Coordinates of C-alpha atoms in Angstrom, one line a residue:
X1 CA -114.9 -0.4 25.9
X2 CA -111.6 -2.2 27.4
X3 CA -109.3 1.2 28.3
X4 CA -105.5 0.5 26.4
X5 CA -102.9 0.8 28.4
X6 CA -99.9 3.6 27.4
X7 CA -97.3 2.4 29.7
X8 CA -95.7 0.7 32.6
X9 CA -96.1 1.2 37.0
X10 CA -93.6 2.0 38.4
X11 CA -93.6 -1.5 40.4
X12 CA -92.9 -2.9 37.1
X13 CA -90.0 -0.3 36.5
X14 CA -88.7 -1.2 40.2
X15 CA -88.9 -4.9 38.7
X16 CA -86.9 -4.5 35.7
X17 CA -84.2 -2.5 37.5
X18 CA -83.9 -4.6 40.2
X19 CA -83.5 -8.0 38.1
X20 CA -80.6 -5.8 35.6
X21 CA -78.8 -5.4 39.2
X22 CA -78.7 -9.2 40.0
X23 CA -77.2 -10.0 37.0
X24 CA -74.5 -7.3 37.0
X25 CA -73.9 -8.4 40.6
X26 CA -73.8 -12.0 39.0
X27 CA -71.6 -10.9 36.3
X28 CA -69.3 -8.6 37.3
X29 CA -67.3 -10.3 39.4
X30 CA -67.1 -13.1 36.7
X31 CA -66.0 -10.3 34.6
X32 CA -63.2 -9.2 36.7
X33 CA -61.7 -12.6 37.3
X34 CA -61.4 -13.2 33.9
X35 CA -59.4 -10.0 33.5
X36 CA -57.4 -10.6 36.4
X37 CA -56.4 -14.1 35.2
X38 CA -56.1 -12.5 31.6
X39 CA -53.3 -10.1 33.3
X40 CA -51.7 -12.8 35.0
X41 CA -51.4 -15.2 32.1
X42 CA -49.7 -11.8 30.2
X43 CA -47.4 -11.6 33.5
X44 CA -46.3 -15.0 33.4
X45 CA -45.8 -15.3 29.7
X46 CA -43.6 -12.4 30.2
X47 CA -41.6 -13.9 32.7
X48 CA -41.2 -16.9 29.8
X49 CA -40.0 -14.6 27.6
X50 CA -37.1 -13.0 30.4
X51 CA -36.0 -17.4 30.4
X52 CA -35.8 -18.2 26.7
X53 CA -33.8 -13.8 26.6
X54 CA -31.4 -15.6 29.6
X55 CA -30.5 -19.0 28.0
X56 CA -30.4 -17.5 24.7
X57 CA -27.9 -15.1 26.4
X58 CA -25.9 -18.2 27.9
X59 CA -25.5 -20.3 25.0
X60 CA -24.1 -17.4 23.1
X61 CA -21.6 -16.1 26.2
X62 CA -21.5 -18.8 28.6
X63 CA -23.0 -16.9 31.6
X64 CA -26.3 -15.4 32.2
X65 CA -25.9 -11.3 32.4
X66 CA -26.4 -11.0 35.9
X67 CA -23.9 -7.8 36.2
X68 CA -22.9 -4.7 34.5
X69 CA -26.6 -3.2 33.0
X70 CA -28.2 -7.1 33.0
X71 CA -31.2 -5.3 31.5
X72 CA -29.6 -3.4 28.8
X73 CA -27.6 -6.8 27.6
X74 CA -30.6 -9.2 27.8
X75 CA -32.3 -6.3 25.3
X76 CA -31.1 -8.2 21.8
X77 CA -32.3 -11.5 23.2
X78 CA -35.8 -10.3 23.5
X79 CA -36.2 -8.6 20.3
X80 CA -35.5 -5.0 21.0
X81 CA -32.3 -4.6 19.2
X82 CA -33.0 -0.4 18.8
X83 CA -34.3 0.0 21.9
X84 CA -30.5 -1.5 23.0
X85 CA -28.5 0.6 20.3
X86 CA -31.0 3.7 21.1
X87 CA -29.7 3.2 25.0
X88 CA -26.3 3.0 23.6
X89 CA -25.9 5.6 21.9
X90 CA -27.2 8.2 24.4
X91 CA -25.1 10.5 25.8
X92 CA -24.3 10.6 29.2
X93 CA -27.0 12.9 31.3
X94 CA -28.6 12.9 27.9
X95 CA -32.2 12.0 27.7
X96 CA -33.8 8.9 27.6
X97 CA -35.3 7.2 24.5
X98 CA -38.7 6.3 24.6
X99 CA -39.7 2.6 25.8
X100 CA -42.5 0.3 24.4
X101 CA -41.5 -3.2 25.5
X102 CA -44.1 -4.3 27.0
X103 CA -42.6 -7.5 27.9
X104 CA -40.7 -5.5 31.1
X105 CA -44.2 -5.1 32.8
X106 CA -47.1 -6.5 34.4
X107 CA -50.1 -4.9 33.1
X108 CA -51.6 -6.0 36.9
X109 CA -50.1 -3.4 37.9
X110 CA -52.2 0.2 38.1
X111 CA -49.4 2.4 38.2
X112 CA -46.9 0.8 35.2
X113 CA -45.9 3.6 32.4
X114 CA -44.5 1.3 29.5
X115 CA -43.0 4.3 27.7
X116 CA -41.0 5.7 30.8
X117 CA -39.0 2.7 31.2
X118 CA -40.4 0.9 34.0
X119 CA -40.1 -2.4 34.7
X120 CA -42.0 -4.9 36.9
X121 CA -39.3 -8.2 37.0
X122 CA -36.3 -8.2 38.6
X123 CA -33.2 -10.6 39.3
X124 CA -33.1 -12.7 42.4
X125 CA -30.4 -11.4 44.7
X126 CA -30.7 -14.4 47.4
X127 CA -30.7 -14.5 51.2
X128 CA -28.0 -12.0 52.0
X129 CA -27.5 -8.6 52.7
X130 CA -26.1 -7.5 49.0
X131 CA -23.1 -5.8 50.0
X132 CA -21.8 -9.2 51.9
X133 CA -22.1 -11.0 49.0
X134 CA -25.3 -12.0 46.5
X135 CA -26.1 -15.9 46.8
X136 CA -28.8 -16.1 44.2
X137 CA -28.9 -15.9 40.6
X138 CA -26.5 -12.5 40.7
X139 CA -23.3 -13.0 42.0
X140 CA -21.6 -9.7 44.3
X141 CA -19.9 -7.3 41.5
X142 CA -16.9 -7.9 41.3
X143 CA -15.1 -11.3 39.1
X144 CA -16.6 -13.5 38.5
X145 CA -18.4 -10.9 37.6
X146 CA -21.4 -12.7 36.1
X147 CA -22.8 -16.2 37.1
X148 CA -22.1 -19.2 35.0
X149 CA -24.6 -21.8 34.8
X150 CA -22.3 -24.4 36.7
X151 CA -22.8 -21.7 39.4
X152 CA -26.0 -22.7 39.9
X153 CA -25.2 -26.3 42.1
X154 CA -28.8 -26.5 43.8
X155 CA -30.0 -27.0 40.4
X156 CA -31.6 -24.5 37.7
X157 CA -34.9 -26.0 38.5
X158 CA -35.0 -25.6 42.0
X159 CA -33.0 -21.5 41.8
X160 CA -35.5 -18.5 41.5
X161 CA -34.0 -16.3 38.8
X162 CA -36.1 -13.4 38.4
X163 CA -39.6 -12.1 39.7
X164 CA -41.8 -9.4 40.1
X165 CA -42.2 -6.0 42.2
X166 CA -45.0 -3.3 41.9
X167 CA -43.6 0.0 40.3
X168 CA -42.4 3.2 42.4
X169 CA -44.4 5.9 41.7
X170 CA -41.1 8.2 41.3
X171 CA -38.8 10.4 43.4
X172 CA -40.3 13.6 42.1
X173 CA -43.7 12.5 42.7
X174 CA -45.2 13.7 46.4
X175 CA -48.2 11.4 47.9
X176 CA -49.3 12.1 51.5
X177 CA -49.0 10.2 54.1
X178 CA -52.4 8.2 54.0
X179 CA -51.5 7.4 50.2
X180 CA -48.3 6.0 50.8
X181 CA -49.9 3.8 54.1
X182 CA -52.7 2.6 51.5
X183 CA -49.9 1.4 48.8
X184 CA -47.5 -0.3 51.7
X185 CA -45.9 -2.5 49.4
X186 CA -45.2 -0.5 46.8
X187 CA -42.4 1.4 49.0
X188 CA -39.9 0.6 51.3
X189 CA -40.0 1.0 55.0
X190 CA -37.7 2.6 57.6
X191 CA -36.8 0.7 60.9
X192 CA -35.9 2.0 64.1
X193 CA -32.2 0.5 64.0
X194 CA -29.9 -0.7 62.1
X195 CA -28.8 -4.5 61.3
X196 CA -25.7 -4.8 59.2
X197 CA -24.0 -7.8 61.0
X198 CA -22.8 -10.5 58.6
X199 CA -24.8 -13.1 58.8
X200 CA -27.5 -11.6 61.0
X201 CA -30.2 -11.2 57.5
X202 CA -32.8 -13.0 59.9
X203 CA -32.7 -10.9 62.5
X204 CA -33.5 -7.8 60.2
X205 CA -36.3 -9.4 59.2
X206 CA -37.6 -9.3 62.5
X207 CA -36.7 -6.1 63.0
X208 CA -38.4 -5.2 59.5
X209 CA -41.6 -6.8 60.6
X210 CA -42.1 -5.5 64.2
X211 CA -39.9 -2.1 64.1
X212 CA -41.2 -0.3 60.4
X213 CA -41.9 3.3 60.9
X214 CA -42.1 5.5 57.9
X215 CA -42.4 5.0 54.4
X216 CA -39.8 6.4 51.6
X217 CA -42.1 7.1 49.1
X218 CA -40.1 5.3 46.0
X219 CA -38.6 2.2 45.1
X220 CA -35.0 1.7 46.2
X221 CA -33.7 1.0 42.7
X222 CA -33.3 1.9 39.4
X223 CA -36.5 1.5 37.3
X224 CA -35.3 1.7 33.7
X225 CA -33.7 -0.7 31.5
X226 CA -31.1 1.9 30.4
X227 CA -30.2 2.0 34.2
X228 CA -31.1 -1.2 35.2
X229 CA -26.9 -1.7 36.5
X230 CA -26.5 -3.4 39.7
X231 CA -26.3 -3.2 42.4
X232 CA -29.0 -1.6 43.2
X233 CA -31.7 -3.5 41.6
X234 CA -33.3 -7.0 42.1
X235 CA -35.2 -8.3 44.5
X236 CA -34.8 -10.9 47.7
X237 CA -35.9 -14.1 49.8
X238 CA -35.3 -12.8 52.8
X239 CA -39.2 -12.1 53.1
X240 CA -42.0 -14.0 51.4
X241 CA -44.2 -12.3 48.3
X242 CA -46.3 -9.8 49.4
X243 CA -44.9 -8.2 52.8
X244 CA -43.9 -5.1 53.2
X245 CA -40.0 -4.6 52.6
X246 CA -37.4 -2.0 54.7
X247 CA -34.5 0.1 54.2
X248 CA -32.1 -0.9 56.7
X249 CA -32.2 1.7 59.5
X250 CA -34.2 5.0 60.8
X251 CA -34.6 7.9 58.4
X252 CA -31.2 9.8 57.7
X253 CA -29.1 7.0 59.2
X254 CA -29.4 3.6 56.5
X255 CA -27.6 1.2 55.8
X256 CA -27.4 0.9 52.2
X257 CA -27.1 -1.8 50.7
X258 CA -28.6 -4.0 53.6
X259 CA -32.4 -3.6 52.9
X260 CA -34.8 -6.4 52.3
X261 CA -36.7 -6.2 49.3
X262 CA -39.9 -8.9 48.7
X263 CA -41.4 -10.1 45.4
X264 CA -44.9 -8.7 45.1
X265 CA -47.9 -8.0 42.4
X266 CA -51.3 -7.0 42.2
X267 CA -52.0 -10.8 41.4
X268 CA -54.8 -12.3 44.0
X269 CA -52.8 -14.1 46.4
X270 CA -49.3 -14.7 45.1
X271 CA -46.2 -13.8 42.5
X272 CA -45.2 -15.1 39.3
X273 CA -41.9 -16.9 39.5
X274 CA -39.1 -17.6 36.7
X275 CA -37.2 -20.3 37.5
X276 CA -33.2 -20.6 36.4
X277 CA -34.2 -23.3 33.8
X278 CA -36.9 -21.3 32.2
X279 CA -40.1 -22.6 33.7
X280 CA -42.6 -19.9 35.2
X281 CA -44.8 -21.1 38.2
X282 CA -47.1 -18.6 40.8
X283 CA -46.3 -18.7 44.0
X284 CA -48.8 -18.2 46.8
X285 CA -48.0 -15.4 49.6
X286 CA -48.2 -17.9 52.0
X287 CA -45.7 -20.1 50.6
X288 CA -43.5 -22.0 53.4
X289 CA -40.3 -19.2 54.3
X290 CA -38.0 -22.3 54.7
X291 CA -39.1 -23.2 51.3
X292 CA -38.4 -19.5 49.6
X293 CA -35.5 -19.1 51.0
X294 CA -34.0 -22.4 49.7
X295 CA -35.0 -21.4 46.2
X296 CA -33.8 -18.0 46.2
X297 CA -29.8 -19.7 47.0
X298 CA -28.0 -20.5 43.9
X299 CA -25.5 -22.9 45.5
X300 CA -27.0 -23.3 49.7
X301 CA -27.5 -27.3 49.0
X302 CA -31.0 -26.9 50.1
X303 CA -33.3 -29.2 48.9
X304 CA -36.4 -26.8 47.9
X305 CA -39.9 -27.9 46.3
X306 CA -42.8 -26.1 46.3
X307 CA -45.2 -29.3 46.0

């Protein structure tokens, strides 16, 4: 009589398990690419919606809000008329009102709290240390206090207006060294000297690049739209996307107000962009510094293409 067998070898159970590994070796890094683009394609649209909020904002007041709490004005134009009358009507030291605008951050990014008011894009400053005077798409406070479209000589289209920077992860939060070494964009560095000539930007980047000791474990700026006043926001083209930025000087000595700040994301390889006219494009890290320094200048008379 033919015995009937009650189950499988274990060669065949090696089998099975071993061809369910392939695929999800195949398939998960499909599956992660999607998601990645699927963030990106959020992040960008985002940015899209920051362009429509700043011409919106110009055709009703003739300048884009690049000073006094640019955050806080641009609120109505991008459909959070509470969250701007909530921020209002707060009392001074009182607390902050609770945040949901999702359109202020890049889900990319691990570390973004929607409802603690952080925000991943921020306003191009230019090439210049801020405190001797902003040349891109925010103007040094002061009158004209915010920057009129006719500003803008190199062209809308050719004139970085905003872009993106990984969240801090807060001044009351304490990471260790080693975390802070694995996250090095995500903070600003220290340098071993100070460079606060006028006109010497170029030479701090080199400092910034060879001389960075030390971390400070935050963001230098304001991370809430409530807060968002100048001038200690925004970001730079001093360095390209995705470099580690400095403070301008060694700990307990800096130069405020002279540190160089980079755009950079969790994206694979780049930033998303917003250009003065509204268009969104991502920009590789490698992108040619001649080339990102020309479109971070509002009025430099560069002639800038990224093609």
């Amino acid at each position: 009589m033919r015995s009937i067998r009650r189950g499988v070898t274990v060669t065949e159970v090696l089998v099975v398990v071993g061809i369910l590994g392939l695929l999800a070796a195949l398939l998960l890094p499909a599956v992660q690419r999607s998601r990645a683009a699927a963030r990106r394609t959020v992040c960008e649209a985002n940015l899209k919606q920051f362009g429509i909020a700043l011409h919106n904002f110009a055709d009703a007041h003739g300048v884009f809000p690049m000073n006094r709490k640019p955050y806080w004005r641009l609120l109505p134009y991008l459909e959070q008329d509470a969250l701007h009358d909530a921020l209002r009507a707060r009392p001074s030291g009182g607390p902050e009102p609770q945040f949901g605008a999702s359109v202020f951050v890049c889900p990319a990014d691990a570390d973004v709290r929607t409802v603690e008011g952080e925000y991943s894009y921020h306003y191009n400053d230019g090439t210049r240390f801020r405190w001797q005077g902003r040349n891109g798409i925010i103007s040094r406070p002061g009158p004209p206090e915010d920057t009129r479209l006719s500003d803008v000589t190199d062209g809308l289209s050719q004139t970085a207006a905003m872009s993106e920077r990984l969240v801090w992860r807060g001044e009351h939060v304490h990471l260790s060294e080693a975390e802070v070494a694995s996250q090095p964009l995500r903070f600003l560095w220290y340098t071993q000297r100070q460079m606060t000539h006028e006109g010497r930007e170029q030479e701090f980047v080199r400092i910034c690049e060879t001389e960075r000791t030390t971390a400070y474990p935050a963001f230098w700026g304001f991370n809430n739209p409530g807060l968002g006043a100048l001038p200690r926001g925004g970001y730079d083209h001093l360095l390209p996307p995705n470099v580690p930025g400095c403070l301008n000087g060694p700990y307990g000595d800096v130069a405020r107000g002279y540190e160089v700040v980079p755009a950079n994301s969790q994206h694979a390889g780049g930033v998303n962009l917003l250009f003065a006219d509204g268009h969104v494009r991502f920009v590789p890290s490698g992108v040619d510094r001649t080339v990102w320094r020309a479109l971070g200048t509002r009025n430099g008379g560069e002639a800038a293409s990224l093609f």
